[in-house]
């Protein structure tokens, strides 16, 4: 049914689609000849010649000289220079906003944290972002786009997040209105876990290019799933909201209206609450940020504190129940657990796998890997970059005069 | 990221893909001129002329004479005659197997139930099916394929269902080995709810062609989701197994290994159990089949029996919690509830909507419709037909000499 897309929805343009396929190919495979691209994509040599000529003219790609010593024009190497273009990435968590500049390979060139945010400083933060982004664009002419990763459920056609548990002020920020036309380069906004899935897909060569679930566990809990080459979006961009899938219809109420939402059991705010309820486990725990509290707990567990180990195990069990739901709802080939809570390491992962081993259909369990993200700690910010880079590869005509 | 498919997975062939798009267009839009098809699909007139010539030569499509009185060859009507080709459909439920012959429009030409099945008569049933299918194919030369709808989680690459709660004997049947090469026409096997989604998509004009979730509630509980034109499959074809998504991690154990599986609360076996536990509500309830027990309950509720109404409401609540999960996991534009339990009618649907109204994010709730299937009672069998018809439209070269 892959083709159903061709009939059910309008394809913007066949040539843009072929341009994009060539861009993706050069991005993923490096230097390639026209003949190699033609073979890989089943396009005619004439189409390849025409499209690559325009991309060369516009300076998107470049020629690298003959491959294999041949003089045949079709064996000249073509290349998409990943250092030639930069993107700005922004990650909005609840109390933390990070911003950075990345090249197309996902390498962070600069990264900074904005000051810690409270309900009262959200609009200040938004204003500060405008200024920083403008400065960055003026300082670096290689910047072609801004990618923003925001907490879900992000309503794509409206431009705002429907529920931001534990910091509702973000719900009033319309990202499209606020940033959409604000800069000389285009801005793209995506739910954070889906952005993380793009980052895994684009930047980590060890990740399968299909059947990937990126399971984000930080201030919120989210999920991005690539199924047979397509990101699962849902009608409004609010699919794969695993954080609001209930694991217990008699469970804790959530700000989204549902009860027993997974996010209430294993996000950093939930972990922080568990720590505070433990009393004297961590001194002045209630004074810490959610992230600080979680990281302190993980460090104590790594140093052998039994109570800390038990708490991490408990968190791992809930994450494991979330995994079981991911198996049955999405049947990915690979689940990558990322964001702050993945820093708890092997102790957490072992507990996740114990729950999965007990509750998942054996054939599915055997065929699926569960790992902690191997991207560096700012991988979540890299998600914002990946969102922008994916658009750059998908819609080159938005960035260059190509017709 | 729609294009990622073009790079991540190999497209069988561009011309087969274009053939398929033309087949889908004629299937959905009826008589169309070459120019209309070229415009709708953004294909060149030359490509259309070449592809349609081959389809005409092979007898797949036919010309219907001039449209709009023009003599221009490109305004001659082309048509895919939905009566000219037939498919055999088989639906495997646990205790019930149905078989029928359908035309391409999804109209049932013949339908029959096989004798009620128990664990002991599964292999007998399989043998009987071989004989019936062979007879049908010999009696009707218009039959081009067999489509089978089987309970999930169906492991597509293996050919069998991983868990068939309440009738495990089916787990030993390998549908591909058993039926794959057994007949002079190809056989296609699909998880039943996904087959139902194909049927809704192909046969019911009132169903949106995008963002569709078909929520099957019968002897099992299943789901098929079409997201932006693509069926969600999962790595092994075992995605969207809503029946095994837990609604309660402290809930009833399920044969799949998980606990609190939705299927344990609202399938016909679960309803049957609730009825038996009610004692004297229905005489000799334990002697009835699951389907008979459920239908008796629904009839009593429609006639105003208060205890029956309460039980149907309780079932509706569980189905509603399943809907809430569907919203948060898949964000469809439309949820269609089908199969036996949908026969409970508006009383059930009202209760489902009450739960949804209380637990779903308002923006998603407002943008999503929930309805009972409007296809006739044998819609589930129609799913088998839809699986075969979809393959016929997707891969015409499997059925005709076209190259």
PDB file of C-alpha atoms in Angstrom, chain B residues 48-227:
ATOM      1  CA  UNK B  48       0.256   7.769 -19.417  1.00  0.00           C
ATOM      2  CA  UNK B  49      -0.070   6.739 -23.059  1.00  0.00           C
ATOM      3  CA  UNK B  50       2.562   4.029 -22.657  1.00  0.00           C
ATOM      4  CA  UNK B  51       1.219   2.602 -19.398  1.00  0.00           C
ATOM      5  CA  UNK B  52      -2.452   2.667 -20.361  1.00  0.00           C
ATOM      6  CA  UNK B  53      -1.653   1.009 -23.707  1.00  0.00           C
ATOM      7  CA  UNK B  54      -0.210  -1.968 -21.842  1.00  0.00           C
ATOM      8  CA  UNK B  55      -3.112  -2.124 -19.399  1.00  0.00           C
ATOM      9  CA  UNK B  56      -5.557  -1.998 -22.350  1.00  0.00           C
ATOM     10  CA  UNK B  57      -3.652  -4.717 -24.230  1.00  0.00           C
ATOM     11  CA  UNK B  58      -3.734  -6.955 -21.177  1.00  0.00           C
ATOM     12  CA  UNK B  59      -7.461  -6.391 -20.728  1.00  0.00           C
ATOM     13  CA  UNK B  60      -7.121  -4.840 -17.252  1.00  0.00           C
ATOM     14  CA  UNK B  61      -8.829  -1.609 -18.289  1.00  0.00           C
ATOM     15  CA  UNK B  62     -11.028  -0.645 -21.215  1.00  0.00           C
ATOM     16  CA  UNK B  63     -11.917   2.408 -23.322  1.00  0.00           C
ATOM     17  CA  UNK B  64     -15.433   3.794 -23.023  1.00  0.00           C
ATOM     18  CA  UNK B  65     -15.560   6.228 -25.959  1.00  0.00           C
ATOM     19  CA  UNK B  66     -15.132   9.978 -26.096  1.00  0.00           C
ATOM     20  CA  UNK B  67     -15.689  12.158 -23.074  1.00  0.00           C
ATOM     21  CA  UNK B  68     -17.236  15.596 -23.670  1.00  0.00           C
ATOM     22  CA  UNK B  69     -17.706  14.967 -27.431  1.00  0.00           C
ATOM     23  CA  UNK B  70     -14.081  15.672 -28.314  1.00  0.00           C
ATOM     24  CA  UNK B  71     -12.256  13.651 -30.999  1.00  0.00           C
ATOM     25  CA  UNK B  72      -8.909  14.118 -29.252  1.00  0.00           C
ATOM     26  CA  UNK B  73      -7.523  10.699 -28.331  1.00  0.00           C
ATOM     27  CA  UNK B  74      -6.573  11.952 -24.893  1.00  0.00           C
ATOM     28  CA  UNK B  75     -10.204  12.632 -24.035  1.00  0.00           C
ATOM     29  CA  UNK B  76     -11.369   9.060 -24.586  1.00  0.00           C
ATOM     30  CA  UNK B  77     -12.628   7.609 -21.318  1.00  0.00           C
ATOM     31  CA  UNK B  78     -10.716   4.858 -19.562  1.00  0.00           C
ATOM     32  CA  UNK B  79     -12.364   2.531 -17.091  1.00  0.00           C
ATOM     33  CA  UNK B  80     -11.486  -0.244 -14.652  1.00  0.00           C
ATOM     34  CA  UNK B  81     -14.532  -2.548 -14.758  1.00  0.00           C
ATOM     35  CA  UNK B  82     -15.180  -3.536 -11.139  1.00  0.00           C
ATOM     36  CA  UNK B  83     -17.429  -6.402 -12.236  1.00  0.00           C
ATOM     37  CA  UNK B  84     -14.881  -7.940 -14.578  1.00  0.00           C
ATOM     38  CA  UNK B  85     -12.644  -9.316 -11.816  1.00  0.00           C
ATOM     39  CA  UNK B  86     -13.528 -11.261  -8.710  1.00  0.00           C
ATOM     40  CA  UNK B  87     -11.652 -12.187  -5.546  1.00  0.00           C
ATOM     41  CA  UNK B  88     -12.181 -14.851  -2.903  1.00  0.00           C
ATOM     42  CA  UNK B  89     -12.259 -13.574   0.671  1.00  0.00           C
ATOM     43  CA  UNK B  90     -11.733 -15.675   3.788  1.00  0.00           C
ATOM     44  CA  UNK B  91     -12.132 -14.428   7.328  1.00  0.00           C
ATOM     45  CA  UNK B  92     -10.690 -16.472  10.146  1.00  0.00           C
ATOM     46  CA  UNK B  93     -12.106 -15.604  13.533  1.00  0.00           C
ATOM     47  CA  UNK B  94     -11.514 -18.043  16.340  1.00  0.00           C
ATOM     48  CA  UNK B  95     -14.583 -20.247  16.165  1.00  0.00           C
ATOM     49  CA  UNK B  96     -15.942 -18.929  12.888  1.00  0.00           C
ATOM     50  CA  UNK B  97     -14.564 -19.010   9.351  1.00  0.00           C
ATOM     51  CA  UNK B  98     -16.417 -17.237   6.568  1.00  0.00           C
ATOM     52  CA  UNK B  99     -15.697 -17.421   2.864  1.00  0.00           C
ATOM     53  CA  UNK B 100     -17.123 -15.497  -0.072  1.00  0.00           C
ATOM     54  CA  UNK B 101     -16.599 -14.224  -3.592  1.00  0.00           C
ATOM     55  CA  UNK B 102     -16.568 -10.462  -4.128  1.00  0.00           C
ATOM     56  CA  UNK B 103     -16.289  -8.168  -7.104  1.00  0.00           C
ATOM     57  CA  UNK B 104     -13.759  -5.317  -7.068  1.00  0.00           C
ATOM     58  CA  UNK B 105     -16.357  -2.910  -5.675  1.00  0.00           C
ATOM     59  CA  UNK B 106     -16.563  -5.055  -2.544  1.00  0.00           C
ATOM     60  CA  UNK B 107     -20.011  -6.423  -3.409  1.00  0.00           C
ATOM     61  CA  UNK B 108     -20.409  -9.938  -2.006  1.00  0.00           C
ATOM     62  CA  UNK B 109     -21.530 -12.353  -4.740  1.00  0.00           C
ATOM     63  CA  UNK B 110     -21.610 -15.424  -2.502  1.00  0.00           C
ATOM     64  CA  UNK B 111     -20.992 -15.732   1.238  1.00  0.00           C
ATOM     65  CA  UNK B 112     -21.050 -18.820   3.450  1.00  0.00           C
ATOM     66  CA  UNK B 113     -20.111 -19.728   7.004  1.00  0.00           C
ATOM     67  CA  UNK B 114     -18.096 -22.875   7.612  1.00  0.00           C
ATOM     68  CA  UNK B 115     -19.305 -25.178  10.414  1.00  0.00           C
ATOM     69  CA  UNK B 116     -18.575 -23.885  13.931  1.00  0.00           C
ATOM     70  CA  UNK B 117     -14.946 -24.620  14.841  1.00  0.00           C
ATOM     71  CA  UNK B 118     -13.400 -26.043  18.001  1.00  0.00           C
ATOM     72  CA  UNK B 119      -9.744 -26.713  18.855  1.00  0.00           C
ATOM     73  CA  UNK B 120     -10.250 -30.235  17.496  1.00  0.00           C
ATOM     74  CA  UNK B 121     -11.631 -29.294  14.095  1.00  0.00           C
ATOM     75  CA  UNK B 122      -9.116 -26.666  12.995  1.00  0.00           C
ATOM     76  CA  UNK B 123      -7.217 -28.945  10.602  1.00  0.00           C
ATOM     77  CA  UNK B 124     -10.497 -30.276   9.216  1.00  0.00           C
ATOM     78  CA  UNK B 125     -11.526 -26.691   8.540  1.00  0.00           C
ATOM     79  CA  UNK B 126      -8.248 -25.959   6.786  1.00  0.00           C
ATOM     80  CA  UNK B 127      -8.737 -28.992   4.521  1.00  0.00           C
ATOM     81  CA  UNK B 128     -12.315 -27.997   3.786  1.00  0.00           C
ATOM     82  CA  UNK B 129     -11.122 -24.528   2.800  1.00  0.00           C
ATOM     83  CA  UNK B 130      -8.676 -25.958   0.283  1.00  0.00           C
ATOM     84  CA  UNK B 131     -11.508 -27.845  -1.404  1.00  0.00           C
ATOM     85  CA  UNK B 132     -13.943 -24.914  -1.367  1.00  0.00           C
ATOM     86  CA  UNK B 133     -11.395 -22.423  -2.734  1.00  0.00           C
ATOM     87  CA  UNK B 134     -10.389 -24.804  -5.526  1.00  0.00           C
ATOM     88  CA  UNK B 135     -14.038 -25.322  -6.464  1.00  0.00           C
ATOM     89  CA  UNK B 136     -14.694 -21.574  -6.493  1.00  0.00           C
ATOM     90  CA  UNK B 137     -11.694 -20.873  -8.722  1.00  0.00           C
ATOM     91  CA  UNK B 138     -12.732 -23.562 -11.177  1.00  0.00           C
ATOM     92  CA  UNK B 139     -16.299 -22.324 -11.292  1.00  0.00           C
ATOM     93  CA  UNK B 140     -15.447 -18.634 -11.873  1.00  0.00           C
ATOM     94  CA  UNK B 141     -12.663 -17.646 -14.258  1.00  0.00           C
ATOM     95  CA  UNK B 142     -12.966 -13.990 -13.180  1.00  0.00           C
ATOM     96  CA  UNK B 143     -11.311 -14.826  -9.829  1.00  0.00           C
ATOM     97  CA  UNK B 144      -7.840 -13.279  -9.739  1.00  0.00           C
ATOM     98  CA  UNK B 145      -6.760 -13.614  -6.097  1.00  0.00           C
ATOM     99  CA  UNK B 146      -7.558 -14.861  -2.591  1.00  0.00           C
ATOM    100  CA  UNK B 147      -7.431 -12.480   0.389  1.00  0.00           C
ATOM    101  CA  UNK B 148      -7.365 -13.822   3.932  1.00  0.00           C
ATOM    102  CA  UNK B 149      -8.033 -11.865   7.114  1.00  0.00           C
ATOM    103  CA  UNK B 150      -6.572 -13.554  10.179  1.00  0.00           C
ATOM    104  CA  UNK B 151      -6.448 -12.625  13.879  1.00  0.00           C
ATOM    105  CA  UNK B 152      -3.447 -10.584  14.970  1.00  0.00           C
ATOM    106  CA  UNK B 153      -0.699 -10.299  16.040  1.00  0.00           C
ATOM    107  CA  UNK B 154      -0.038 -11.876  12.632  1.00  0.00           C
ATOM    108  CA  UNK B 155       3.697 -12.280  11.990  1.00  0.00           C
ATOM    109  CA  UNK B 156       3.836 -11.517   8.303  1.00  0.00           C
ATOM    110  CA  UNK B 157       7.288 -12.890   7.505  1.00  0.00           C
ATOM    111  CA  UNK B 158       6.602 -16.150   9.350  1.00  0.00           C
ATOM    112  CA  UNK B 159       3.021 -16.642   8.232  1.00  0.00           C
ATOM    113  CA  UNK B 160       1.307 -17.289  11.510  1.00  0.00           C
ATOM    114  CA  UNK B 161      -0.496 -15.559  14.330  1.00  0.00           C
ATOM    115  CA  UNK B 162       1.596 -15.215  17.492  1.00  0.00           C
ATOM    116  CA  UNK B 163      -1.238 -15.390  20.024  1.00  0.00           C
ATOM    117  CA  UNK B 164      -4.824 -16.453  19.459  1.00  0.00           C
ATOM    118  CA  UNK B 165      -6.320 -16.048  22.895  1.00  0.00           C
ATOM    119  CA  UNK B 166      -9.133 -18.504  23.645  1.00  0.00           C
ATOM    120  CA  UNK B 167      -8.269 -20.805  20.727  1.00  0.00           C
ATOM    121  CA  UNK B 168      -4.560 -21.519  20.641  1.00  0.00           C
ATOM    122  CA  UNK B 169      -4.752 -24.215  17.963  1.00  0.00           C
ATOM    123  CA  UNK B 170      -4.777 -21.479  15.317  1.00  0.00           C
ATOM    124  CA  UNK B 171      -1.229 -20.550  16.379  1.00  0.00           C
ATOM    125  CA  UNK B 172      -0.022 -23.786  14.798  1.00  0.00           C
ATOM    126  CA  UNK B 173      -1.493 -22.961  11.402  1.00  0.00           C
ATOM    127  CA  UNK B 174       1.061 -21.392   9.064  1.00  0.00           C
ATOM    128  CA  UNK B 175      -1.120 -19.597   6.560  1.00  0.00           C
ATOM    129  CA  UNK B 176       1.664 -19.022   4.044  1.00  0.00           C
ATOM    130  CA  UNK B 177       2.807 -22.671   4.068  1.00  0.00           C
ATOM    131  CA  UNK B 178      -0.764 -23.913   4.053  1.00  0.00           C
ATOM    132  CA  UNK B 179      -2.253 -21.699   1.357  1.00  0.00           C
ATOM    133  CA  UNK B 180       0.594 -19.700  -0.214  1.00  0.00           C
ATOM    134  CA  UNK B 181       1.192 -21.733  -3.371  1.00  0.00           C
ATOM    135  CA  UNK B 182      -1.882 -23.946  -3.196  1.00  0.00           C
ATOM    136  CA  UNK B 183      -4.018 -22.364  -5.909  1.00  0.00           C
ATOM    137  CA  UNK B 184      -3.635 -21.089  -9.471  1.00  0.00           C
ATOM    138  CA  UNK B 185      -4.157 -17.500  -8.194  1.00  0.00           C
ATOM    139  CA  UNK B 186      -2.057 -15.661  -5.581  1.00  0.00           C
ATOM    140  CA  UNK B 187      -3.050 -15.640  -1.892  1.00  0.00           C
ATOM    141  CA  UNK B 188      -2.571 -12.634   0.407  1.00  0.00           C
ATOM    142  CA  UNK B 189      -2.847 -12.771   4.202  1.00  0.00           C
ATOM    143  CA  UNK B 190      -3.380  -9.788   6.494  1.00  0.00           C
ATOM    144  CA  UNK B 191      -4.224  -9.129  10.137  1.00  0.00           C
ATOM    145  CA  UNK B 192      -8.031  -8.811  10.343  1.00  0.00           C
ATOM    146  CA  UNK B 193      -8.378  -5.246  11.605  1.00  0.00           C
ATOM    147  CA  UNK B 194      -5.920  -3.986   9.017  1.00  0.00           C
ATOM    148  CA  UNK B 195      -7.990  -5.854   6.426  1.00  0.00           C
ATOM    149  CA  UNK B 196     -11.051  -4.076   7.806  1.00  0.00           C
ATOM    150  CA  UNK B 197      -9.292  -0.727   7.388  1.00  0.00           C
ATOM    151  CA  UNK B 198      -8.594  -1.582   3.741  1.00  0.00           C
ATOM    152  CA  UNK B 199     -12.288  -2.385   3.322  1.00  0.00           C
ATOM    153  CA  UNK B 200     -13.403   0.898   4.862  1.00  0.00           C
ATOM    154  CA  UNK B 201     -10.927   2.765   2.692  1.00  0.00           C
ATOM    155  CA  UNK B 202     -11.822   1.004  -0.569  1.00  0.00           C
ATOM    156  CA  UNK B 203     -15.553   0.347  -0.200  1.00  0.00           C
ATOM    157  CA  UNK B 204     -17.093   3.087   1.929  1.00  0.00           C
ATOM    158  CA  UNK B 205     -17.184   6.473   0.177  1.00  0.00           C
ATOM    159  CA  UNK B 206     -18.096   8.226   3.445  1.00  0.00           C
ATOM    160  CA  UNK B 207     -14.752   7.278   4.981  1.00  0.00           C
ATOM    161  CA  UNK B 208     -11.954   9.827   4.796  1.00  0.00           C
ATOM    162  CA  UNK B 209      -9.097   8.646   2.641  1.00  0.00           C
ATOM    163  CA  UNK B 210      -6.625   9.568   5.330  1.00  0.00           C
ATOM    164  CA  UNK B 211      -6.215   9.305   9.087  1.00  0.00           C
ATOM    165  CA  UNK B 212      -8.491   6.286   9.383  1.00  0.00           C
ATOM    166  CA  UNK B 213      -8.482   3.895  12.345  1.00  0.00           C
ATOM    167  CA  UNK B 214     -10.600   0.758  11.999  1.00  0.00           C
ATOM    168  CA  UNK B 215     -11.218  -0.565  15.501  1.00  0.00           C
ATOM    169  CA  UNK B 216     -12.321  -4.193  15.293  1.00  0.00           C
ATOM    170  CA  UNK B 217     -14.147  -5.571  18.343  1.00  0.00           C
ATOM    171  CA  UNK B 218     -15.263  -9.147  17.932  1.00  0.00           C
ATOM    172  CA  UNK B 219     -13.803 -12.466  19.072  1.00  0.00           C
ATOM    173  CA  UNK B 220     -10.551 -10.518  19.258  1.00  0.00           C
ATOM    174  CA  UNK B 221      -9.827  -6.809  19.491  1.00  0.00           C
ATOM    175  CA  UNK B 222      -7.708  -5.295  16.752  1.00  0.00           C
ATOM    176  CA  UNK B 223      -6.866  -2.092  14.974  1.00  0.00           C
ATOM    177  CA  UNK B 224      -5.769  -0.995  11.516  1.00  0.00           C
ATOM    178  CA  UNK B 225      -4.525   2.579  11.018  1.00  0.00           C
ATOM    179  CA  UNK B 226      -3.949   4.453   7.769  1.00  0.00           C
ATOM    180  CA  UNK B 227      -1.756   7.472   8.531  1.00  0.00           C
TER     181      UNK B 227
END
